[in-house]
XYZ file of N, CA and C in Angstrom:
441
model
N 3.337 -41.740 -14.068
C 2.819 -40.825 -13.326
C 4.166 -39.571 -14.654
N 4.946 -40.533 -15.063
C 6.121 -40.412 -15.779
C 5.689 -38.553 -16.512
N 4.794 -38.975 -17.049
C 4.075 -38.053 -18.460
C 3.260 -36.945 -17.440
N 3.169 -37.067 -16.788
C 2.057 -35.949 -15.260
C 3.091 -35.177 -15.174
N 4.563 -35.393 -14.711
C 5.594 -34.759 -14.039
C 6.291 -34.277 -15.088
N 6.510 -34.274 -16.128
C 7.295 -34.081 -17.122
C 5.898 -32.667 -17.702
N 4.567 -32.781 -17.652
C 3.406 -31.654 -18.596
C 3.692 -30.619 -17.305
N 4.081 -31.307 -15.518
C 4.144 -30.356 -14.928
C 5.103 -29.544 -14.789
N 6.062 -29.493 -14.920
C 7.025 -29.191 -15.507
C 7.092 -27.961 -16.157
N 6.550 -28.129 -17.858
C 6.106 -27.727 -18.534
C 5.034 -26.803 -18.055
N 4.865 -26.287 -17.087
C 3.459 -25.290 -16.228
C 4.502 -24.525 -15.946
N 5.236 -24.863 -15.057
C 5.885 -24.387 -14.357
C 7.002 -23.761 -15.097
N 6.713 -22.165 -13.920
C 7.330 -21.252 -14.240
C 7.483 -20.052 -13.865
N 8.733 -19.159 -13.942
C 9.202 -17.923 -12.239
C 7.776 -16.988 -13.836
N 6.366 -15.961 -12.419
C 5.883 -14.977 -12.559
C 6.718 -14.038 -12.670
N 8.425 -13.523 -11.656
C 8.507 -11.824 -10.790
C 9.528 -12.803 -10.603
N 10.955 -10.996 -10.114
C 11.252 -11.261 -8.849
C 11.486 -9.450 -8.919
N 11.489 -9.003 -7.113
C 11.991 -7.913 -6.571
C 13.677 -8.390 -5.839
N 14.198 -7.308 -6.199
C 15.615 -6.809 -5.877
C 14.962 -5.812 -4.727
N 15.535 -5.192 -3.401
C 15.406 -4.157 -2.446
C 16.834 -4.184 -1.939
N 16.647 -2.360 -2.571
C 18.717 -2.223 -2.107
C 18.342 -0.853 -0.947
N 18.784 -1.247 -0.300
C 19.244 -0.076 1.022
C 19.876 0.918 0.279
N 19.407 2.104 0.993
C 19.178 3.380 0.130
C 20.556 4.144 2.055
N 21.511 4.943 1.522
C 22.893 5.534 2.454
C 21.695 5.836 3.405
N 20.484 5.712 3.311
C 20.112 6.799 4.858
C 19.602 5.397 5.643
N 19.320 3.932 5.650
C 18.590 2.530 6.277
C 17.551 2.542 6.204
N 17.178 2.593 7.027
C 15.570 1.993 6.806
C 14.943 3.791 7.881
N 15.531 4.701 7.971
C 14.300 5.829 7.828
C 14.652 7.215 6.524
N 14.761 6.058 5.929
C 14.538 7.172 4.135
C 13.587 5.825 3.235
N 12.975 6.478 2.131
C 13.483 5.998 1.241
C 13.723 4.112 0.944
N 13.577 3.027 0.139
C 14.284 2.050 0.226
C 14.085 1.999 -1.634
N 14.805 1.055 -2.647
C 14.946 0.925 -3.613
C 13.706 -0.195 -4.284
N 14.029 -0.118 -5.283
C 13.020 -1.713 -5.265
C 13.085 -1.302 -6.938
N 13.615 -2.910 -7.878
C 14.156 -3.266 -9.087
C 12.813 -5.225 -9.096
N 11.946 -4.477 -9.658
C 10.781 -5.567 -10.390
C 11.072 -6.259 -11.532
N 10.671 -7.074 -11.881
C 10.753 -8.333 -13.703
C 9.835 -8.765 -13.588
N 8.624 -9.246 -13.710
C 7.995 -10.262 -14.779
C 8.621 -10.207 -15.690
N 7.947 -11.418 -16.409
C 8.396 -11.876 -17.698
C 7.080 -11.202 -18.397
N 7.719 -10.925 -19.294
C 6.837 -10.811 -21.089
C 5.674 -11.475 -21.681
N 4.784 -11.210 -21.683
C 4.044 -12.504 -22.346
C 4.286 -12.256 -23.996
N 3.142 -13.784 -24.175
C 4.477 -14.377 -26.465
C 3.053 -14.046 -26.531
N 2.334 -14.291 -28.049
C 1.417 -14.030 -28.839
C 0.582 -14.698 -28.722
N 0.755 -15.871 -27.924
C -0.821 -16.726 -27.176
C -0.950 -16.085 -26.054
N -0.087 -16.007 -25.260
C -0.862 -14.956 -23.441
C -0.006 -15.907 -22.787
N 0.951 -16.782 -22.957
C 1.907 -17.110 -22.090
C 3.188 -16.640 -21.875
N 3.822 -16.541 -20.381
C 4.810 -15.664 -20.207
C 6.230 -16.782 -19.729
N 7.281 -16.566 -20.956
C 8.281 -17.066 -21.321
C 9.604 -16.571 -20.877
N 9.859 -16.017 -19.440
C 10.467 -15.151 -19.234
C 11.970 -16.256 -18.720
N 11.757 -17.247 -18.371
C 12.414 -18.014 -17.924
C 13.235 -17.702 -16.794
N 14.214 -17.498 -15.952
C 14.620 -17.630 -15.469
C 15.191 -15.772 -14.507
N 13.433 -15.641 -14.288
C 13.471 -13.382 -14.065
C 14.908 -12.919 -13.006
N 15.413 -14.042 -12.152
C 16.206 -13.285 -11.304
C 17.528 -13.387 -11.660
N 18.049 -14.497 -12.735
C 19.375 -14.245 -13.275
C 19.384 -13.197 -15.084
N 17.835 -12.937 -15.334
C 18.487 -12.084 -16.148
C 18.550 -10.458 -15.581
N 17.944 -10.340 -14.310
C 17.693 -9.664 -13.934
C 19.482 -8.434 -13.645
N 20.073 -9.716 -13.018
C 21.384 -9.357 -12.516
C 22.380 -9.677 -14.121
N 21.778 -9.723 -14.858
C 22.423 -9.621 -16.291
C 21.876 -8.632 -16.824
N 21.222 -8.025 -16.061
C 20.696 -6.949 -16.973
C 19.762 -7.135 -18.792
N 19.727 -8.428 -18.806
C 19.124 -8.685 -20.031
C 17.826 -8.087 -19.904
N 17.429 -6.983 -19.998
C 15.276 -6.605 -20.232
C 14.554 -7.584 -20.561
N 14.821 -7.576 -22.573
C 13.998 -8.015 -23.120
C 12.838 -9.119 -23.150
N 13.509 -10.028 -22.409
C 12.271 -10.882 -22.038
C 11.496 -10.286 -20.874
N 11.419 -8.873 -20.560
C 10.640 -8.874 -18.988
C 10.467 -7.353 -19.597
N 9.606 -7.838 -18.087
C 8.754 -5.702 -18.174
C 10.051 -5.382 -16.447
N 10.293 -4.483 -17.024
C 10.955 -4.013 -16.110
C 10.960 -3.170 -14.704
N 10.916 -2.812 -14.058
C 9.826 -1.748 -12.982
C 10.679 -1.528 -12.337
N 11.040 -0.318 -11.581
C 11.796 0.650 -11.011
C 10.819 1.349 -9.472
N 10.222 1.545 -8.188
C 9.779 2.143 -7.718
C 10.324 4.029 -7.939
N 9.155 4.921 -8.551
C 9.012 5.871 -8.778
C 9.724 6.543 -7.664
N 11.124 7.402 -7.442
C 12.093 7.740 -6.046
C 10.612 9.357 -5.712
N 10.444 9.256 -4.736
C 9.606 9.993 -3.635
C 10.613 10.916 -3.864
N 10.188 12.417 -3.352
C 10.492 13.208 -3.509
C 10.247 14.344 -1.767
N 11.131 15.239 -1.385
C 11.679 15.481 0.162
C 9.880 16.588 -0.595
N 9.609 16.184 1.511
C 8.434 17.535 0.804
C 8.862 18.135 2.612
N 9.493 20.040 2.530
C 9.395 20.316 4.160
C 8.723 20.574 4.369
N 7.745 20.563 4.004
C 5.656 20.438 5.064
C 5.903 19.308 5.367
N 5.878 18.432 5.100
C 5.842 17.452 6.110
C 6.905 17.016 6.676
N 8.250 17.439 6.252
C 9.423 16.375 6.902
C 9.745 14.914 6.305
N 9.717 14.790 5.929
C 9.018 13.434 5.307
C 9.307 13.096 2.819
N 9.808 11.834 3.286
C 9.373 11.970 1.620
C 7.993 11.482 1.209
N 7.708 11.486 -0.097
C 6.841 11.836 -0.465
C 6.277 11.294 -1.807
N 4.452 11.592 -2.226
C 5.009 10.183 -3.298
C 2.931 10.773 -3.696
N 2.572 11.422 -4.764
C 1.326 11.291 -5.000
C 0.604 10.386 -5.670
N -0.306 9.763 -4.536
C -1.160 8.730 -4.899
C -2.141 8.794 -4.984
N -2.764 10.578 -5.327
C -3.759 10.737 -5.751
C -5.002 10.509 -5.071
N -4.511 10.061 -3.304
C -6.269 10.071 -2.942
C -5.841 8.783 -1.850
N -4.713 7.789 -3.136
C -5.696 5.967 -3.131
C -4.876 6.275 -0.984
N -3.983 6.740 -0.581
C -2.882 6.515 0.609
C -2.597 7.409 1.132
N -3.504 7.152 2.361
C -3.588 7.757 3.751
C -2.237 8.468 4.323
N -1.993 7.220 4.563
C -0.450 7.717 5.759
C 0.504 6.992 5.477
N 1.257 8.219 5.996
C 2.962 7.512 5.570
C 3.053 6.554 5.690
N 4.106 5.417 5.589
C 5.285 4.199 5.404
C 6.111 3.810 5.171
N 6.808 2.564 5.352
C 8.319 2.866 4.503
C 7.634 2.167 3.524
N 6.345 1.486 3.508
C 6.517 0.265 2.632
C 5.117 1.094 1.200
N 4.970 2.284 0.966
C 4.433 2.697 0.312
C 5.292 2.900 -0.434
N 4.443 2.707 -2.082
C 5.999 1.991 -2.629
C 4.643 2.431 -4.666
N 5.344 3.242 -5.055
C 4.932 3.068 -7.000
C 5.740 2.371 -7.826
N 5.308 1.475 -8.149
C 6.093 0.313 -9.666
C 6.199 1.101 -10.959
N 7.380 1.814 -11.576
C 7.158 2.861 -12.740
C 8.551 2.258 -14.137
N 8.281 1.925 -14.879
C 9.163 2.102 -16.090
C 10.461 3.084 -15.829
N 11.384 2.405 -16.214
C 12.419 3.102 -15.651
C 11.866 4.361 -16.840
N 11.491 3.868 -18.335
C 11.636 5.450 -19.176
C 9.926 6.362 -19.592
N 9.403 5.545 -18.464
C 8.210 6.167 -18.474
C 7.833 6.280 -16.955
N 8.436 7.676 -15.983
C 7.461 7.090 -15.042
C 6.358 8.227 -14.865
N 5.381 8.581 -15.491
C 4.860 8.528 -15.225
C 2.990 8.215 -15.593
N 3.316 6.903 -16.493
C 2.872 5.600 -16.156
C 2.943 4.749 -14.516
N 1.831 4.548 -13.520
C 2.836 3.606 -12.418
C 1.817 2.321 -12.862
N 2.684 0.891 -13.176
C 2.221 -0.577 -12.746
C 1.483 -0.908 -11.645
N 1.942 -0.081 -10.779
C 1.606 -0.629 -9.274
C 1.656 0.152 -8.516
N 0.644 0.679 -7.377
C 1.122 1.223 -6.350
C 0.448 0.781 -5.063
N 1.407 0.790 -4.070
C 1.124 0.087 -2.414
C 0.796 1.333 -2.066
N 0.081 1.459 -1.206
C 0.469 2.147 0.069
C -1.002 1.721 2.320
N 0.116 2.576 2.784
C -0.958 2.159 4.183
C -2.458 3.161 4.038
N -3.137 2.851 4.590
C -4.684 3.385 4.458
C -5.155 3.874 6.351
N -4.704 2.539 7.158
C -5.029 2.144 8.256
C -4.190 1.892 9.176
N -4.111 1.091 10.259
C -3.157 0.690 11.299
C -2.516 -0.234 10.562
N -2.877 -1.162 10.290
C -3.464 -2.412 10.016
C -4.005 -2.542 8.532
N -4.450 -1.570 7.407
C -5.355 -1.480 6.166
C -4.146 -0.814 5.222
N -4.070 -1.100 4.006
C -3.809 -1.147 2.807
C -3.941 -1.553 1.761
N -3.693 -0.484 0.824
C -4.944 -0.168 -0.404
C -3.657 -0.200 -1.241
N -3.622 -1.450 -2.543
C -2.964 -1.441 -4.251
C -3.515 -1.705 -4.927
N -2.714 -0.453 -5.961
C -3.654 -0.686 -7.448
C -2.400 -1.150 -8.091
N -3.265 -1.740 -9.874
C -2.846 -2.232 -10.208
C -2.709 -2.708 -12.330
N -2.173 -2.608 -13.384
C -3.033 -2.462 -14.385
C -1.742 -3.681 -15.310
N -2.323 -3.499 -16.330
C -1.691 -4.208 -17.241
C -0.373 -4.028 -17.838
N 0.419 -4.977 -17.631
C 0.717 -5.931 -17.953
C 0.774 -6.916 -16.267
N 0.791 -6.442 -15.662
C 0.922 -7.237 -13.840
C -0.229 -8.004 -13.698
N -0.608 -8.977 -13.146
C -1.645 -10.019 -12.950
C -2.086 -10.244 -11.225
N -2.857 -9.494 -11.088
C -3.220 -9.711 -9.300
C -2.018 -10.544 -8.427
N -1.999 -11.809 -8.863
C -0.904 -12.478 -8.218
C 0.077 -11.758 -8.516
N 0.449 -11.613 -9.593
C 1.595 -11.234 -9.420
C 2.301 -9.499 -8.148
N 1.407 -8.330 -8.654
C 1.404 -7.456 -7.681
C 0.809 -7.703 -6.205
N 0.251 -9.139 -5.740
C -0.154 -9.658 -4.424
C 0.998 -9.933 -3.632
N 1.822 -10.415 -4.791
C 3.208 -11.078 -4.739
C 3.993 -10.482 -4.409
N 4.099 -9.386 -4.650
C 5.318 -8.184 -4.672
C 4.816 -7.056 -3.798
N 3.818 -7.230 -3.389
C 3.429 -5.636 -1.674
C 3.624 -7.096 -0.753
N 3.218 -7.717 -0.683
C 3.733 -8.760 0.176
C 4.535 -8.935 0.387
N 5.809 -9.298 -0.217
C 7.594 -8.807 -0.165
C 7.540 -7.049 0.445
N 6.985 -6.432 0.658
C 7.687 -5.528 1.373
C 7.172 -5.652 3.145
N 6.210 -6.510 3.176
C 6.362 -6.600 4.655
C 7.376 -7.663 5.549
N 8.499 -8.285 4.641
C 9.646 -9.283 5.428
C 10.595 -8.178 5.905
N 11.083 -7.458 7.027
C 11.548 -6.170 7.450
C 12.986 -6.602 7.057
N 13.354 -7.348 6.980
C 14.424 -8.165 6.746
C 14.938 -7.163 5.135
N 14.454 -8.205 4.227
C 14.689 -7.366 2.978
C 14.078 -6.469 2.231
N 13.453 -5.865 3.223
C 12.370 -3.805 3.275
C 12.979 -3.334 3.176
N 13.381 -2.427 4.733
C 13.232 -1.781 5.361
C 15.012 -2.254 5.964
N 16.062 -2.655 5.699
C 17.105 -2.743 6.420
C 18.321 -2.742 4.521
């Protein structure tokens, strides 16, 4: 078992971290998200290490660092809105789009409500399906997502 445990330890890796920050309006306004996933090396292996510690230290070099795209206030609907290009059809505090801070037009992950209990998720490289799903699931924890 000794060799198997050592091999298992080498395979284990953090695949990302999500930090939620409440805004001045609390749960009534848009929340702020910071999300980081490890970059892949030339072999296609994630080597980000302790992703959360690197985020807190602002060491983004081994990470793909994203933030939620800030929504804009729309007077016509009386709410904060994002352009989901028809993919999201209902307003929700859970709706978000992740972008890199210096490339706000390139959406890496978007998630939003399309029905009472239905949501849609779109993502692209460098995010994996597992990472995208885990990030979207984190938005359902009302303690971290809305307070």
